[in-house]
Short mmCIF file of C-alpha atoms in Angstrom, two decimals:
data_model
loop_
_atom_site.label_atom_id
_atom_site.label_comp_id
_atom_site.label_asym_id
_atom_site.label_seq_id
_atom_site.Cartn_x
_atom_site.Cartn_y
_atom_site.Cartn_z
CA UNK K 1 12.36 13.37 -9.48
CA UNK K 2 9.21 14.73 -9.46
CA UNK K 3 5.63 13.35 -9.33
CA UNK K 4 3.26 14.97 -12.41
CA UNK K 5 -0.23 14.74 -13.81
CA UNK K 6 0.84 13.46 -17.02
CA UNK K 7 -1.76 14.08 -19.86
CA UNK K 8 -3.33 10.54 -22.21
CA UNK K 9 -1.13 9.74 -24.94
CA UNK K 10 -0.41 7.56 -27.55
CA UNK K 11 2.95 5.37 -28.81
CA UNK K 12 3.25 4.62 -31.96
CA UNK K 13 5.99 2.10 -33.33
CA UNK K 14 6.42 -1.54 -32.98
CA UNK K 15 5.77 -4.03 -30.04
CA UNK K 16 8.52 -6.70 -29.15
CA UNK K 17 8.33 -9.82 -26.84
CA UNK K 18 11.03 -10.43 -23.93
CA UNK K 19 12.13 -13.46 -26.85
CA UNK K 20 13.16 -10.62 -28.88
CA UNK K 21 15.70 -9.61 -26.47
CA UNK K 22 19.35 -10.04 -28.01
CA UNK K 23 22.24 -11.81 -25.78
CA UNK K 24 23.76 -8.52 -24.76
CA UNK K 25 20.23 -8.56 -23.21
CA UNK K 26 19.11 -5.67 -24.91
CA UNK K 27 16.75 -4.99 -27.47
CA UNK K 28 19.55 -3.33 -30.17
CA UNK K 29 18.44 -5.05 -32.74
CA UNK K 30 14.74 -4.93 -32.82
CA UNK K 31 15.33 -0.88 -32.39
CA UNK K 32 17.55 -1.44 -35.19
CA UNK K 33 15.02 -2.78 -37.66
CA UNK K 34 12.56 0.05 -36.49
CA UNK K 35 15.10 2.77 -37.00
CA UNK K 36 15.14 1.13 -40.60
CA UNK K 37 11.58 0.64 -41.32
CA UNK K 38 10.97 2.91 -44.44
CA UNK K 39 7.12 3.36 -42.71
CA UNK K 40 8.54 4.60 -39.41
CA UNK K 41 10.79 7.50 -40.97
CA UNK K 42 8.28 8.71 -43.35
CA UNK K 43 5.83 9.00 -40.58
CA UNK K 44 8.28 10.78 -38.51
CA UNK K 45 8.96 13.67 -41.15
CA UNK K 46 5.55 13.63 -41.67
CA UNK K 47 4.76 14.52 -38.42
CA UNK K 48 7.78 16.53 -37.61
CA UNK K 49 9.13 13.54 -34.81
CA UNK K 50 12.61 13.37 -36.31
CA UNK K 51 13.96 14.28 -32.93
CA UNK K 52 11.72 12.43 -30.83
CA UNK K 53 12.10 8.51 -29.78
CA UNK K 54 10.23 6.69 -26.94
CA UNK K 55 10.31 3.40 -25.10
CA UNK K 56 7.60 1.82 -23.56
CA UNK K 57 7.26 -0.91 -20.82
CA UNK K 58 3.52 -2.86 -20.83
CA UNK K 59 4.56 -4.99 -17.87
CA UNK K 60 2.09 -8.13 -16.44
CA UNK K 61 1.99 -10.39 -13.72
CA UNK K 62 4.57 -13.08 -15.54
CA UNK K 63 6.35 -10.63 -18.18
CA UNK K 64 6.20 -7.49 -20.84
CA UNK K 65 6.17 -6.20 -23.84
CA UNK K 66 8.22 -3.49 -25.20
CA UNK K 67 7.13 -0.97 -27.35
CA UNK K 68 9.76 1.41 -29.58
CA UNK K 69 9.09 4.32 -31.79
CA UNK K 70 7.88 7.96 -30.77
CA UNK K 71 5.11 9.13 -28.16
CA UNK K 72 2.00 11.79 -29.56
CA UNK K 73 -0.64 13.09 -28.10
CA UNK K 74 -3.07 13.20 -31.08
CA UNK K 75 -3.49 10.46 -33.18
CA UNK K 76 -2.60 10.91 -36.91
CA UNK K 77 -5.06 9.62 -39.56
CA UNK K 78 -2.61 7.13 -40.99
CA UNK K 79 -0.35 4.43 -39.89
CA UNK K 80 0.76 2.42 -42.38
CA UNK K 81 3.31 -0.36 -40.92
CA UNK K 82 3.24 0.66 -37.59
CA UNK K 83 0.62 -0.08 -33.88
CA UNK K 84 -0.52 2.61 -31.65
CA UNK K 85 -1.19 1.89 -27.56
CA UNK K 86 -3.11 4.29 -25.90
CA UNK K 87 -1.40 5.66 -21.98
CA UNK K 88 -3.87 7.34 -20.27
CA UNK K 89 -4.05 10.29 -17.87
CA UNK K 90 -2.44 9.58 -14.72
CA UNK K 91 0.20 10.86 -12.08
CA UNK K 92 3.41 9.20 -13.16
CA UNK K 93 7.19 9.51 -11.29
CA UNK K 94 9.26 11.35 -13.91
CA UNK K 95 13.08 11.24 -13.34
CA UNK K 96 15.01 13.44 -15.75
CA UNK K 97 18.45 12.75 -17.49
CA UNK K 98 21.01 15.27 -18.90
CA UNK K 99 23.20 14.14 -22.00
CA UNK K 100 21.36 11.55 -23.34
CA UNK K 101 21.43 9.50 -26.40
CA UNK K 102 20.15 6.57 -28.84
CA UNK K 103 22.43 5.07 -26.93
CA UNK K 104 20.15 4.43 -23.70
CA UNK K 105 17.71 2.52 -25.56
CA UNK K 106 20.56 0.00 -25.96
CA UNK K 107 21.61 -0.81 -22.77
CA UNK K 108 20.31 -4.22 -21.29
CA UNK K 109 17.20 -4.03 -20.27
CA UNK K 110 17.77 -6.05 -17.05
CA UNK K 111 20.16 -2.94 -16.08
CA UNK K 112 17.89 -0.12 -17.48
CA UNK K 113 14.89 -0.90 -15.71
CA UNK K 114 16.30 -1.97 -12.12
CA UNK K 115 18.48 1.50 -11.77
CA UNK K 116 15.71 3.88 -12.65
CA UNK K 117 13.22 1.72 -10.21
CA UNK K 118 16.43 2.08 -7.79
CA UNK K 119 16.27 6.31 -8.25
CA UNK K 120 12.58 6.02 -7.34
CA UNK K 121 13.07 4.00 -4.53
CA UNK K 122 15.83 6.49 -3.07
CA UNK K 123 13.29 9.05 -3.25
CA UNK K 124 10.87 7.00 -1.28
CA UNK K 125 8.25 6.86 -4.33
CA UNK K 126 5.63 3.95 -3.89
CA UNK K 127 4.79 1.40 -6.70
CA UNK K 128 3.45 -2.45 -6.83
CA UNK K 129 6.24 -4.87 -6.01
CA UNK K 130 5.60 -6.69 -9.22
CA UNK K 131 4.64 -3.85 -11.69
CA UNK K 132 2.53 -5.89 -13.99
CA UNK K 133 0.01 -6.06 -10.79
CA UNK K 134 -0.60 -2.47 -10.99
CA UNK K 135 -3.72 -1.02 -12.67
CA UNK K 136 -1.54 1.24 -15.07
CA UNK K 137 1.92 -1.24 -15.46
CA UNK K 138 3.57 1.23 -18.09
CA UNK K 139 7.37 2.86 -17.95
CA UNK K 140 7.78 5.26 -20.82
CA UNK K 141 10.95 6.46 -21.78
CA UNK K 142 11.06 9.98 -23.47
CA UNK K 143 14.08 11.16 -25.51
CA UNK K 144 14.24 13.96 -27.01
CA UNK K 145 17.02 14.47 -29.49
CA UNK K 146 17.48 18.25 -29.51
CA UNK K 147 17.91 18.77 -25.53
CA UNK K 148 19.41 15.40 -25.31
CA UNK K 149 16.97 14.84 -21.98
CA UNK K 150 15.77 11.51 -21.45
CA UNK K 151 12.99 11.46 -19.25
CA UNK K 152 11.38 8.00 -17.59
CA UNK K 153 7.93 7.93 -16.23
CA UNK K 154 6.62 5.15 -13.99
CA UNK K 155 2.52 5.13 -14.13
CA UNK K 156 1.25 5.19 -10.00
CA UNK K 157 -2.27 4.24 -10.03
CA UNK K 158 -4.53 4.72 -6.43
CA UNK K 159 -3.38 2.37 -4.67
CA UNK K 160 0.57 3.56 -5.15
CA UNK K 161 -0.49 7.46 -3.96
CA UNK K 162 -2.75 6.24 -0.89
CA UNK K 163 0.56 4.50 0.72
#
């Protein structure tokens, strides 16, 4: 684990409510139909992001939304089919995993989540309680397909560092 500066980016894919979850409590399905979506491969061989995949957490107070599809750091001119959310600059708590797969992204969600907060915790990193009260409330998941490293990144804002 390691705290970083990590530079602004940008996720591009599709956005999913908790409703969308599936009863193995995952979100298999809604990755599923992304995996699928004609727009979301031709944008990743056009930008060379066959490898890449990304999961992002936009937590508030009362629940989240859940973004899938690939993280860039410069916006391309088009996207047809697909949303953007901008992540800003900001010192984030990585936590790196060997031998990963597609496979993480569908695990249950309500496991996922609470066992990388539980790595964090171990090594005494700081974040809100309730991480949709925090100024920057993002987890972003990272895979890349080629070194099979998955990494997570929890978003501290001020208040998280000060403690």
């Amino acid at each position: 684990m390691e705290i970083i500066q990590k530079q602004a980016c940008t996720m591009i894919g599709k956005v999913f409510l908790p409703t969308d979850i599936d009863e193995q409590r995952s979100y298999a399905a809604a990755i599923q139909q992304v995996e699928n979506d004609i727009n979301f491969v031709n944008f990743l061989k056009e930008n060379n992001l066959e490898h890449q995949r990304a999961a992002l957490y936009v937590f508030a107070p009362d629940s989240f939304m859940y973004w899938y599809g690939v993280v860039v750091h410069q916006i391309p001119n088009e996207l047809k089919g697909l949303r953007q959310f901008g992540l800003p600059s900001c010192k984030v708590a990585n936590y790196i995993t060997e031998s990963q797969n597609l496979t993480h992204f569908l695990a249950p969600v309500n496991q996922t989540i609470p066992m990388f907060l539980d790595k964090l915790n171990k090594e005494n990193v700081t974040y809100h309680e309730n991480l949709g009260e925090s100024d920057v409330p993002y987890i972003l998941e990272e895979l890349d397909l080629d070194t099979k490293k998955l990494t997570q990144s929890l978003y501290l804002d001020a208040s998280d560092l000060s403690k």
